[in-house]
Amino acid sequence: MSNLDYHVPVMLPECLEGLNINPDGIYVDITFGGGGHSKAIVDKLENGKLYSFDQDEDAKKNAEGFDKSKFTFIQANFRHIRKFLRVHGVKKVDGILADLGVSSYQIDTPERGFSTRFDADLDMRMNRKTGPTAKDVINNYEVAELHKILGMYGEIKNAKTAAQTIDMARSGGPIETIEQLKDVLDSCAPKFKEFKYYAQVFQALRIEVNEEMKALEEFLFQVPDLLNPRGRLVVMSYHSLEDRMVKNYIKSGYLDGHLEKDFFGNVLKPLNGVTRKPIIANDIELQTNPRSRSAKLRIAEKPEK
């Protein structure tokens, strides 16, 4: 089975509808992953073009069967979207899709270290050629730093205790594998909710290792300049931190959501929300695609001048 068949894109019809695809338009998928969303976009294009970003080497392999006349794969982090589109001669686009978080394929590849279901080295890098690993974070961060990222990115209630427990354990030797880390955190995890607890810790480490919040922030601020009038931004997020950032940016143009108004009381912002509330998966998808359970989809449009 190819990775493309394997990857089940979340809320695919809703994403395509949100993009409002013009068959001759230019589109960007900033998170190619298994390629499910990208394939569906390309299928709707005639003379249009899709540019898909992903820094992951495995994602690049998934892109090999695409029609190159309508598709270009860019192996780069989406935080550099403007720079790399310009390299390809693109200044304006008609729609941008972001399916944030980690792909099903990455989660289910044991050696990547993203999943609590397998034992492997604590890696968690989207780009395996650069940057610190989760092992580096666990063994080298100060207790206060660990406390901060576990609380902020993992949203666990006993983040301080967990950080202190990790610090005590690593004094006896480095924590290098998934199972070692789970064993260390066993005493911190709420009874019968261990799996969820480990998943939250892993989320925190993954976000830190890949600078996901910073990358999202840098990306969002580039979007208005890249979109044509009436161009669409479609973002799917999987945890409250990302969703809050996207929601605030669409609402106000600022990550903290504060509003700036003109003399007449009109809110000054670069994008208009198309949907008042986030779109969530329907009951059928919730039953068949577990990854859709936490997904929230938001759509915005650049106004005409």
PDB file of C-alpha atoms in Angstrom:
ATOM      1  CA  MET A   1       0.000   0.000   0.000  1.00  0.00           C
ATOM      2  CA  SER A   2       1.417   3.406  -0.898  1.00  0.00           C
ATOM      3  CA  ASN A   3       1.553   6.155   1.689  1.00  0.00           C
ATOM      4  CA  LEU A   4      -0.934   8.090  -0.426  1.00  0.00           C
ATOM      5  CA  ASP A   5      -3.512   5.301  -0.107  1.00  0.00           C
ATOM      6  CA  TYR A   6      -2.639   4.918   3.529  1.00  0.00           C
ATOM      7  CA  HIS A   7      -3.186   8.545   4.513  1.00  0.00           C
ATOM      8  CA  VAL A   8      -6.847   9.313   5.148  1.00  0.00           C
ATOM      9  CA  PRO A   9      -7.219  13.096   4.852  1.00  0.00           C
ATOM     10  CA  VAL A  10      -9.346  14.665   7.573  1.00  0.00           C
ATOM     11  CA  MET A  11     -12.476  16.597   6.505  1.00  0.00           C
ATOM     12  CA  LEU A  12     -11.520  16.434   2.842  1.00  0.00           C
ATOM     13  CA  PRO A  13     -14.845  17.674   1.350  1.00  0.00           C
ATOM     14  CA  GLU A  14     -14.967  20.528   3.881  1.00  0.00           C
ATOM     15  CA  CYS A  15     -11.389  21.575   3.041  1.00  0.00           C
ATOM     16  CA  LEU A  16     -12.070  21.566  -0.699  1.00  0.00           C
ATOM     17  CA  GLU A  17     -15.273  23.538  -0.243  1.00  0.00           C
ATOM     18  CA  GLY A  18     -13.438  25.985   2.018  1.00  0.00           C
ATOM     19  CA  LEU A  19     -10.774  26.611  -0.636  1.00  0.00           C
ATOM     20  CA  ASN A  20     -13.503  27.389  -3.211  1.00  0.00           C
ATOM     21  CA  ILE A  21     -11.197  26.079  -5.948  1.00  0.00           C
ATOM     22  CA  ASN A  22     -10.898  27.827  -9.300  1.00  0.00           C
ATOM     23  CA  PRO A  23      -9.625  25.172 -11.794  1.00  0.00           C
ATOM     24  CA  ASP A  24      -7.184  27.734 -13.207  1.00  0.00           C
ATOM     25  CA  GLY A  25      -6.046  29.133  -9.855  1.00  0.00           C
ATOM     26  CA  ILE A  26      -2.827  28.792  -7.863  1.00  0.00           C
ATOM     27  CA  TYR A  27      -3.002  26.961  -4.536  1.00  0.00           C
ATOM     28  CA  VAL A  28      -0.673  25.964  -1.714  1.00  0.00           C
ATOM     29  CA  ASP A  29      -0.859  22.978   0.639  1.00  0.00           C
ATOM     30  CA  ILE A  30       1.630  23.837   3.379  1.00  0.00           C
ATOM     31  CA  THR A  31       1.506  20.362   4.989  1.00  0.00           C
ATOM     32  CA  PHE A  32       1.714  17.727   2.232  1.00  0.00           C
ATOM     33  CA  GLY A  33       2.174  14.745   4.590  1.00  0.00           C
ATOM     34  CA  GLY A  34       0.637  11.642   3.025  1.00  0.00           C
ATOM     35  CA  GLY A  35      -0.616  13.717   0.101  1.00  0.00           C
ATOM     36  CA  GLY A  36      -4.348  13.082   0.466  1.00  0.00           C
ATOM     37  CA  HIS A  37      -5.459  16.720   0.452  1.00  0.00           C
ATOM     38  CA  SER A  38      -2.959  17.647  -2.268  1.00  0.00           C
ATOM     39  CA  LYS A  39      -4.156  14.862  -4.577  1.00  0.00           C
ATOM     40  CA  ALA A  40      -7.776  16.001  -4.222  1.00  0.00           C
ATOM     41  CA  ILE A  41      -6.814  19.623  -4.997  1.00  0.00           C
ATOM     42  CA  VAL A  42      -4.775  18.634  -8.082  1.00  0.00           C
ATOM     43  CA  ASP A  43      -7.728  16.556  -9.342  1.00  0.00           C
ATOM     44  CA  LYS A  44      -9.840  19.751  -9.381  1.00  0.00           C
ATOM     45  CA  LEU A  45      -7.282  21.790 -11.355  1.00  0.00           C
ATOM     46  CA  GLU A  46      -7.209  22.256 -15.125  1.00  0.00           C
ATOM     47  CA  ASN A  47      -4.673  24.957 -15.963  1.00  0.00           C
ATOM     48  CA  GLY A  48      -4.083  25.738 -12.286  1.00  0.00           C
ATOM     49  CA  LYS A  49      -1.115  24.785 -10.120  1.00  0.00           C
ATOM     50  CA  LEU A  50      -0.582  23.438  -6.617  1.00  0.00           C
ATOM     51  CA  TYR A  51       2.584  24.020  -4.597  1.00  0.00           C
ATOM     52  CA  SER A  52       2.945  21.671  -1.623  1.00  0.00           C
ATOM     53  CA  PHE A  53       5.350  22.176   1.269  1.00  0.00           C
ATOM     54  CA  ASP A  54       6.785  19.543   3.597  1.00  0.00           C
ATOM     55  CA  GLN A  55      10.199  19.324   5.212  1.00  0.00           C
ATOM     56  CA  ASP A  56       9.895  15.569   5.738  1.00  0.00           C
ATOM     57  CA  GLU A  57      11.942  13.293   3.462  1.00  0.00           C
ATOM     58  CA  ASP A  58       9.188  10.641   3.561  1.00  0.00           C
ATOM     59  CA  ALA A  59       6.629  13.176   2.343  1.00  0.00           C
ATOM     60  CA  LYS A  60       8.844  13.904  -0.657  1.00  0.00           C
ATOM     61  CA  LYS A  61       8.624  10.216  -1.634  1.00  0.00           C
ATOM     62  CA  ASN A  62       4.816  10.383  -1.423  1.00  0.00           C
ATOM     63  CA  ALA A  63       4.856  13.199  -4.010  1.00  0.00           C
ATOM     64  CA  GLU A  64       6.633  11.200  -6.697  1.00  0.00           C
ATOM     65  CA  GLY A  65       3.530  10.045  -8.610  1.00  0.00           C
ATOM     66  CA  PHE A  66       1.947  13.492  -9.011  1.00  0.00           C
ATOM     67  CA  ASP A  67       1.324  15.213 -12.348  1.00  0.00           C
ATOM     68  CA  LYS A  68       4.229  17.668 -12.472  1.00  0.00           C
ATOM     69  CA  SER A  69       2.428  19.960 -14.919  1.00  0.00           C
ATOM     70  CA  LYS A  70      -0.026  20.867 -12.150  1.00  0.00           C
ATOM     71  CA  PHE A  71       2.062  20.173  -9.056  1.00  0.00           C
ATOM     72  CA  THR A  72       5.357  21.201  -7.467  1.00  0.00           C
ATOM     73  CA  PHE A  73       6.724  19.765  -4.224  1.00  0.00           C
ATOM     74  CA  ILE A  74       8.812  22.120  -2.084  1.00  0.00           C
ATOM     75  CA  GLN A  75      10.892  20.433   0.615  1.00  0.00           C
ATOM     76  CA  ALA A  76      10.879  23.196   3.206  1.00  0.00           C
ATOM     77  CA  ASN A  77       9.193  24.314   6.413  1.00  0.00           C
ATOM     78  CA  PHE A  78       6.041  26.331   5.712  1.00  0.00           C
ATOM     79  CA  ARG A  79       7.332  29.134   7.942  1.00  0.00           C
ATOM     80  CA  HIS A  80       9.377  30.123   4.855  1.00  0.00           C
ATOM     81  CA  ILE A  81       6.365  30.074   2.509  1.00  0.00           C
ATOM     82  CA  ARG A  82       6.844  33.505   0.921  1.00  0.00           C
ATOM     83  CA  LYS A  83      10.550  33.004   0.226  1.00  0.00           C
ATOM     84  CA  PHE A  84      10.136  29.590  -1.427  1.00  0.00           C
ATOM     85  CA  LEU A  85       7.106  30.580  -3.488  1.00  0.00           C
ATOM     86  CA  ARG A  86       9.106  33.502  -4.850  1.00  0.00           C
ATOM     87  CA  VAL A  87      11.912  31.107  -5.808  1.00  0.00           C
ATOM     88  CA  HIS A  88       9.268  29.448  -8.026  1.00  0.00           C
ATOM     89  CA  GLY A  89       8.119  32.809  -9.402  1.00  0.00           C
ATOM     90  CA  VAL A  90       4.897  32.912  -7.382  1.00  0.00           C
ATOM     91  CA  LYS A  91       3.877  36.118  -5.602  1.00  0.00           C
ATOM     92  CA  LYS A  92       0.119  35.673  -5.210  1.00  0.00           C
ATOM     93  CA  VAL A  93      -2.109  32.626  -4.719  1.00  0.00           C
ATOM     94  CA  ASP A  94      -5.829  31.890  -4.632  1.00  0.00           C
ATOM     95  CA  GLY A  95      -5.904  29.602  -1.625  1.00  0.00           C
ATOM     96  CA  ILE A  96      -3.758  28.107   1.137  1.00  0.00           C
ATOM     97  CA  LEU A  97      -4.512  24.896   3.027  1.00  0.00           C
ATOM     98  CA  ALA A  98      -2.880  23.997   6.359  1.00  0.00           C
ATOM     99  CA  ASP A  99      -3.470  20.614   8.012  1.00  0.00           C
ATOM    100  CA  LEU A 100      -1.422  21.159  11.156  1.00  0.00           C
ATOM    101  CA  GLY A 101       0.141  18.635  13.495  1.00  0.00           C
ATOM    102  CA  VAL A 102       1.735  15.308  12.706  1.00  0.00           C
ATOM    103  CA  SER A 103       0.603  13.091   9.823  1.00  0.00           C
ATOM    104  CA  SER A 104      -0.857   9.607  10.280  1.00  0.00           C
ATOM    105  CA  TYR A 105       2.138   8.224   8.433  1.00  0.00           C
ATOM    106  CA  GLN A 106       4.630   9.858  10.794  1.00  0.00           C
ATOM    107  CA  ILE A 107       2.713   8.641  13.852  1.00  0.00           C
ATOM    108  CA  ASP A 108       2.624   5.076  12.563  1.00  0.00           C
ATOM    109  CA  THR A 109       6.318   4.904  11.635  1.00  0.00           C
ATOM    110  CA  PRO A 110       7.823   3.593  14.913  1.00  0.00           C
ATOM    111  CA  GLU A 111      11.391   4.848  14.438  1.00  0.00           C
ATOM    112  CA  ARG A 112      10.214   8.457  14.134  1.00  0.00           C
ATOM    113  CA  GLY A 113       9.418   8.434  17.858  1.00  0.00           C
ATOM    114  CA  PHE A 114       6.100  10.316  17.544  1.00  0.00           C
ATOM    115  CA  SER A 115       3.837   7.643  18.995  1.00  0.00           C
ATOM    116  CA  THR A 116       3.493   6.283  22.510  1.00  0.00           C
ATOM    117  CA  ARG A 117       2.405   2.939  21.012  1.00  0.00           C
ATOM    118  CA  PHE A 118       5.889   1.857  19.939  1.00  0.00           C
ATOM    119  CA  ASP A 119       9.297   1.816  21.557  1.00  0.00           C
ATOM    120  CA  ALA A 120      11.958   3.814  19.737  1.00  0.00           C
ATOM    121  CA  ASP A 121      14.493   6.561  20.305  1.00  0.00           C
ATOM    122  CA  LEU A 122      12.997   9.874  21.430  1.00  0.00           C
ATOM    123  CA  ASP A 123      13.365  11.762  18.142  1.00  0.00           C
ATOM    124  CA  MET A 124      10.153  13.543  16.980  1.00  0.00           C
ATOM    125  CA  ARG A 125      11.827  15.759  14.385  1.00  0.00           C
ATOM    126  CA  MET A 126       9.772  16.501  11.271  1.00  0.00           C
ATOM    127  CA  ASN A 127      13.074  17.192   9.515  1.00  0.00           C
ATOM    128  CA  ARG A 128      15.503  14.466  10.556  1.00  0.00           C
ATOM    129  CA  LYS A 129      18.496  16.283   9.111  1.00  0.00           C
ATOM    130  CA  THR A 130      18.569  19.142  11.579  1.00  0.00           C
ATOM    131  CA  GLY A 131      17.820  20.424  15.059  1.00  0.00           C
ATOM    132  CA  PRO A 132      17.488  18.977  18.553  1.00  0.00           C
ATOM    133  CA  THR A 133      15.560  15.768  19.225  1.00  0.00           C
ATOM    134  CA  ALA A 134      13.055  15.029  21.985  1.00  0.00           C
ATOM    135  CA  LYS A 135      15.910  13.171  23.695  1.00  0.00           C
ATOM    136  CA  ASP A 136      17.890  16.426  23.799  1.00  0.00           C
ATOM    137  CA  VAL A 137      14.919  18.292  25.300  1.00  0.00           C
ATOM    138  CA  ILE A 138      14.271  15.633  27.979  1.00  0.00           C
ATOM    139  CA  ASN A 139      17.908  15.339  29.038  1.00  0.00           C
ATOM    140  CA  ASN A 140      19.254  18.874  28.628  1.00  0.00           C
ATOM    141  CA  TYR A 141      16.471  21.347  29.440  1.00  0.00           C
ATOM    142  CA  GLU A 142      16.400  22.979  32.852  1.00  0.00           C
ATOM    143  CA  VAL A 143      13.537  21.901  35.123  1.00  0.00           C
ATOM    144  CA  ALA A 144      11.857  25.308  34.731  1.00  0.00           C
ATOM    145  CA  GLU A 145      11.950  24.991  30.920  1.00  0.00           C
ATOM    146  CA  LEU A 146      10.506  21.472  31.050  1.00  0.00           C
ATOM    147  CA  HIS A 147       7.795  22.677  33.431  1.00  0.00           C
ATOM    148  CA  LYS A 148       6.895  25.479  31.025  1.00  0.00           C
ATOM    149  CA  ILE A 149       6.633  23.388  27.851  1.00  0.00           C
ATOM    150  CA  LEU A 150       4.772  20.496  29.539  1.00  0.00           C
ATOM    151  CA  GLY A 151       2.259  22.934  31.000  1.00  0.00           C
ATOM    152  CA  MET A 152       1.901  25.217  27.997  1.00  0.00           C
ATOM    153  CA  TYR A 153       2.149  22.782  25.068  1.00  0.00           C
ATOM    154  CA  GLY A 154       0.978  19.583  26.766  1.00  0.00           C
ATOM    155  CA  GLU A 155      -1.617  21.288  28.957  1.00  0.00           C
ATOM    156  CA  ILE A 156      -0.985  18.775  31.736  1.00  0.00           C
ATOM    157  CA  LYS A 157      -2.031  19.843  35.226  1.00  0.00           C
ATOM    158  CA  ASN A 158       0.976  18.491  37.142  1.00  0.00           C
ATOM    159  CA  ALA A 159       3.642  19.829  34.778  1.00  0.00           C
ATOM    160  CA  LYS A 160       5.942  20.916  37.607  1.00  0.00           C
ATOM    161  CA  THR A 161       5.854  17.477  39.247  1.00  0.00           C
ATOM    162  CA  ALA A 162       6.463  15.800  35.872  1.00  0.00           C
ATOM    163  CA  ALA A 163       9.471  18.056  35.187  1.00  0.00           C
ATOM    164  CA  GLN A 164      10.946  17.317  38.613  1.00  0.00           C
ATOM    165  CA  THR A 165      10.359  13.581  38.146  1.00  0.00           C
ATOM    166  CA  ILE A 166      12.184  13.657  34.795  1.00  0.00           C
ATOM    167  CA  ASP A 167      15.053  15.615  36.362  1.00  0.00           C
ATOM    168  CA  MET A 168      15.434  13.099  39.161  1.00  0.00           C
ATOM    169  CA  ALA A 169      15.378  10.141  36.758  1.00  0.00           C
ATOM    170  CA  ARG A 170      17.932  11.583  34.325  1.00  0.00           C
ATOM    171  CA  SER A 171      20.428  12.156  37.122  1.00  0.00           C
ATOM    172  CA  GLY A 172      20.893   8.372  37.074  1.00  0.00           C
ATOM    173  CA  GLY A 173      21.590   8.318  33.328  1.00  0.00           C
ATOM    174  CA  PRO A 174      20.043   9.679  30.112  1.00  0.00           C
ATOM    175  CA  ILE A 175      16.425   8.946  29.183  1.00  0.00           C
ATOM    176  CA  GLU A 176      16.702   7.799  25.577  1.00  0.00           C
ATOM    177  CA  THR A 177      13.634   5.804  24.535  1.00  0.00           C
ATOM    178  CA  ILE A 178       9.851   6.103  24.545  1.00  0.00           C
ATOM    179  CA  GLU A 179       9.422   3.240  27.022  1.00  0.00           C
ATOM    180  CA  GLN A 180      12.016   4.747  29.374  1.00  0.00           C
ATOM    181  CA  LEU A 181      10.162   8.058  29.398  1.00  0.00           C
ATOM    182  CA  LYS A 182       6.803   6.349  29.982  1.00  0.00           C
ATOM    183  CA  ASP A 183       8.300   4.387  32.891  1.00  0.00           C
ATOM    184  CA  VAL A 184       9.665   7.618  34.389  1.00  0.00           C
ATOM    185  CA  LEU A 185       6.270   9.343  34.093  1.00  0.00           C
ATOM    186  CA  ASP A 186       4.253   6.354  35.338  1.00  0.00           C
ATOM    187  CA  SER A 187       3.978   7.805  38.844  1.00  0.00           C
ATOM    188  CA  CYS A 188       2.717  11.166  37.461  1.00  0.00           C
ATOM    189  CA  ALA A 189       0.032   9.817  35.132  1.00  0.00           C
ATOM    190  CA  PRO A 190      -3.575   9.747  36.425  1.00  0.00           C
ATOM    191  CA  LYS A 191      -4.816   6.198  36.938  1.00  0.00           C
ATOM    192  CA  PHE A 192      -6.729   4.784  33.946  1.00  0.00           C
ATOM    193  CA  LYS A 193      -5.824   7.911  31.938  1.00  0.00           C
ATOM    194  CA  GLU A 194      -2.180   7.048  31.340  1.00  0.00           C
ATOM    195  CA  PHE A 195      -2.442   6.876  27.555  1.00  0.00           C
ATOM    196  CA  LYS A 196      -3.939  10.360  27.298  1.00  0.00           C
ATOM    197  CA  TYR A 197      -1.327  11.721  29.697  1.00  0.00           C
ATOM    198  CA  TYR A 198       1.589  10.293  27.705  1.00  0.00           C
ATOM    199  CA  ALA A 199       0.014  11.636  24.502  1.00  0.00           C
ATOM    200  CA  GLN A 200      -0.100  15.146  26.026  1.00  0.00           C
ATOM    201  CA  VAL A 201       3.560  14.906  27.094  1.00  0.00           C
ATOM    202  CA  PHE A 202       4.530  13.737  23.609  1.00  0.00           C
ATOM    203  CA  GLN A 203       2.537  16.580  22.067  1.00  0.00           C
ATOM    204  CA  ALA A 204       4.468  19.062  24.195  1.00  0.00           C
ATOM    205  CA  LEU A 205       7.825  17.591  23.187  1.00  0.00           C
ATOM    206  CA  ARG A 206       6.897  17.468  19.500  1.00  0.00           C
ATOM    207  CA  ILE A 207       5.760  21.102  19.487  1.00  0.00           C
ATOM    208  CA  GLU A 208       8.982  22.181  21.201  1.00  0.00           C
ATOM    209  CA  VAL A 209      11.304  20.100  18.998  1.00  0.00           C
ATOM    210  CA  ASN A 210       9.741  21.379  15.772  1.00  0.00           C
ATOM    211  CA  GLU A 211       9.048  24.962  16.960  1.00  0.00           C
ATOM    212  CA  GLU A 212       5.476  24.430  15.768  1.00  0.00           C
ATOM    213  CA  MET A 213       3.887  27.443  17.437  1.00  0.00           C
ATOM    214  CA  LYS A 214       6.597  29.794  16.203  1.00  0.00           C
ATOM    215  CA  ALA A 215       6.343  28.364  12.680  1.00  0.00           C
ATOM    216  CA  LEU A 216       2.550  28.811  12.689  1.00  0.00           C
ATOM    217  CA  GLU A 217       2.903  32.386  13.914  1.00  0.00           C
ATOM    218  CA  GLU A 218       5.426  33.265  11.185  1.00  0.00           C
ATOM    219  CA  PHE A 219       3.234  31.596   8.543  1.00  0.00           C
ATOM    220  CA  LEU A 220       0.012  33.397   9.542  1.00  0.00           C
ATOM    221  CA  PHE A 221       1.593  36.837   9.279  1.00  0.00           C
ATOM    222  CA  GLN A 222       2.668  36.085   5.673  1.00  0.00           C
ATOM    223  CA  VAL A 223      -0.757  34.901   4.492  1.00  0.00           C
ATOM    224  CA  PRO A 224      -2.527  38.237   3.745  1.00  0.00           C
ATOM    225  CA  ASP A 225       0.342  39.409   1.533  1.00  0.00           C
ATOM    226  CA  LEU A 226       0.262  36.132  -0.441  1.00  0.00           C
ATOM    227  CA  LEU A 227      -3.485  35.861  -1.042  1.00  0.00           C
ATOM    228  CA  ASN A 228      -5.250  37.415  -3.999  1.00  0.00           C
ATOM    229  CA  PRO A 229      -8.445  39.340  -3.167  1.00  0.00           C
ATOM    230  CA  ARG A 230     -11.123  36.749  -2.304  1.00  0.00           C
ATOM    231  CA  GLY A 231      -8.359  34.177  -1.804  1.00  0.00           C
ATOM    232  CA  ARG A 232      -9.020  31.651   0.954  1.00  0.00           C
ATOM    233  CA  LEU A 233      -7.090  30.417   3.984  1.00  0.00           C
ATOM    234  CA  VAL A 234      -8.229  27.010   5.292  1.00  0.00           C
ATOM    235  CA  VAL A 235      -6.629  25.797   8.527  1.00  0.00           C
ATOM    236  CA  MET A 236      -7.210  22.541  10.364  1.00  0.00           C
ATOM    237  CA  SER A 237      -5.770  22.302  13.862  1.00  0.00           C
ATOM    238  CA  TYR A 238      -5.752  19.520  16.439  1.00  0.00           C
ATOM    239  CA  HIS A 239      -5.141  21.195  19.775  1.00  0.00           C
ATOM    240  CA  SER A 240      -6.438  24.275  21.505  1.00  0.00           C
ATOM    241  CA  LEU A 241      -3.198  26.292  21.339  1.00  0.00           C
ATOM    242  CA  GLU A 242      -3.064  26.183  17.537  1.00  0.00           C
ATOM    243  CA  ASP A 243      -6.785  26.714  17.160  1.00  0.00           C
ATOM    244  CA  ARG A 244      -6.735  29.737  19.478  1.00  0.00           C
ATOM    245  CA  MET A 245      -3.872  31.304  17.525  1.00  0.00           C
ATOM    246  CA  VAL A 246      -5.671  30.796  14.199  1.00  0.00           C
ATOM    247  CA  LYS A 247      -9.009  32.000  15.606  1.00  0.00           C
ATOM    248  CA  ASN A 248      -7.463  35.175  17.035  1.00  0.00           C
ATOM    249  CA  TYR A 249      -5.554  35.941  13.859  1.00  0.00           C
ATOM    250  CA  ILE A 250      -8.655  35.604  11.681  1.00  0.00           C
ATOM    251  CA  LYS A 251     -10.699  37.663  14.135  1.00  0.00           C
ATOM    252  CA  SER A 252      -8.262  40.525  14.540  1.00  0.00           C
ATOM    253  CA  GLY A 253      -4.979  40.107  12.669  1.00  0.00           C
ATOM    254  CA  TYR A 254      -3.231  39.655  16.017  1.00  0.00           C
ATOM    255  CA  LEU A 255      -2.357  36.447  17.855  1.00  0.00           C
ATOM    256  CA  ASP A 256      -3.734  37.715  21.154  1.00  0.00           C
ATOM    257  CA  GLY A 257      -7.024  38.669  19.493  1.00  0.00           C
ATOM    258  CA  HIS A 258      -6.961  42.368  20.407  1.00  0.00           C
ATOM    259  CA  LEU A 259      -8.988  44.536  18.031  1.00  0.00           C
ATOM    260  CA  GLU A 260      -7.891  47.699  16.278  1.00  0.00           C
ATOM    261  CA  LYS A 261     -10.655  49.908  14.872  1.00  0.00           C
ATOM    262  CA  ASP A 262     -10.784  52.830  12.492  1.00  0.00           C
ATOM    263  CA  PHE A 263     -12.436  56.187  13.216  1.00  0.00           C
ATOM    264  CA  PHE A 264     -15.863  54.722  12.368  1.00  0.00           C
ATOM    265  CA  GLY A 265     -15.486  51.697  14.639  1.00  0.00           C
ATOM    266  CA  ASN A 266     -14.763  49.167  11.884  1.00  0.00           C
ATOM    267  CA  VAL A 267     -12.287  46.441  12.876  1.00  0.00           C
ATOM    268  CA  LEU A 268      -9.018  46.733  10.951  1.00  0.00           C
ATOM    269  CA  LYS A 269      -7.933  43.202  10.028  1.00  0.00           C
ATOM    270  CA  PRO A 270      -6.409  41.542   6.962  1.00  0.00           C
ATOM    271  CA  LEU A 271      -8.844  38.593   6.651  1.00  0.00           C
ATOM    272  CA  ASN A 272     -12.551  37.956   7.163  1.00  0.00           C
ATOM    273  CA  GLY A 273     -13.828  34.782   8.773  1.00  0.00           C
ATOM    274  CA  VAL A 274     -16.054  32.729   6.453  1.00  0.00           C
ATOM    275  CA  THR A 275     -17.409  30.549   9.258  1.00  0.00           C
ATOM    276  CA  ARG A 276     -18.352  31.949  12.657  1.00  0.00           C
ATOM    277  CA  LYS A 277     -17.550  28.714  14.497  1.00  0.00           C
ATOM    278  CA  PRO A 278     -14.978  26.063  13.647  1.00  0.00           C
ATOM    279  CA  ILE A 279     -16.175  23.182  11.461  1.00  0.00           C
ATOM    280  CA  ILE A 280     -15.848  19.718  13.020  1.00  0.00           C
ATOM    281  CA  ALA A 281     -16.016  16.265  11.445  1.00  0.00           C
ATOM    282  CA  ASN A 282     -19.415  14.658  10.906  1.00  0.00           C
ATOM    283  CA  ASP A 283     -20.518  11.543  12.785  1.00  0.00           C
ATOM    284  CA  ILE A 284     -19.559   9.137   9.990  1.00  0.00           C
ATOM    285  CA  GLU A 285     -16.008  10.487   9.788  1.00  0.00           C
ATOM    286  CA  LEU A 286     -15.670  10.533  13.572  1.00  0.00           C
ATOM    287  CA  GLN A 287     -16.379   6.797  13.574  1.00  0.00           C
ATOM    288  CA  THR A 288     -14.091   5.883  10.669  1.00  0.00           C
ATOM    289  CA  ASN A 289     -11.144   8.267  11.073  1.00  0.00           C
ATOM    290  CA  PRO A 290      -9.891   8.608  14.680  1.00  0.00           C
ATOM    291  CA  ARG A 291      -7.600  11.515  13.754  1.00  0.00           C
ATOM    292  CA  SER A 292     -10.657  13.664  13.000  1.00  0.00           C
ATOM    293  CA  ARG A 293     -11.884  13.643  16.608  1.00  0.00           C
ATOM    294  CA  SER A 294      -9.879  16.642  17.758  1.00  0.00           C
ATOM    295  CA  ALA A 295      -9.828  18.491  14.401  1.00  0.00           C
ATOM    296  CA  LYS A 296     -11.184  22.016  14.070  1.00  0.00           C
ATOM    297  CA  LEU A 297     -11.403  23.686  10.675  1.00  0.00           C
ATOM    298  CA  ARG A 298     -11.424  27.464  10.211  1.00  0.00           C
ATOM    299  CA  ILE A 299     -11.835  29.339   6.934  1.00  0.00           C
ATOM    300  CA  ALA A 300     -10.977  32.961   6.144  1.00  0.00           C
ATOM    301  CA  GLU A 301     -11.048  35.092   3.010  1.00  0.00           C
ATOM    302  CA  LYS A 302      -9.033  38.108   1.972  1.00  0.00           C
ATOM    303  CA  PRO A 303     -11.463  40.966   1.267  1.00  0.00           C
ATOM    304  CA  GLU A 304     -11.542  42.806  -2.016  1.00  0.00           C
ATOM    305  CA  LYS A 305     -10.069  46.274  -1.782  1.00  0.00           C
TER     306      LYS A 305
END
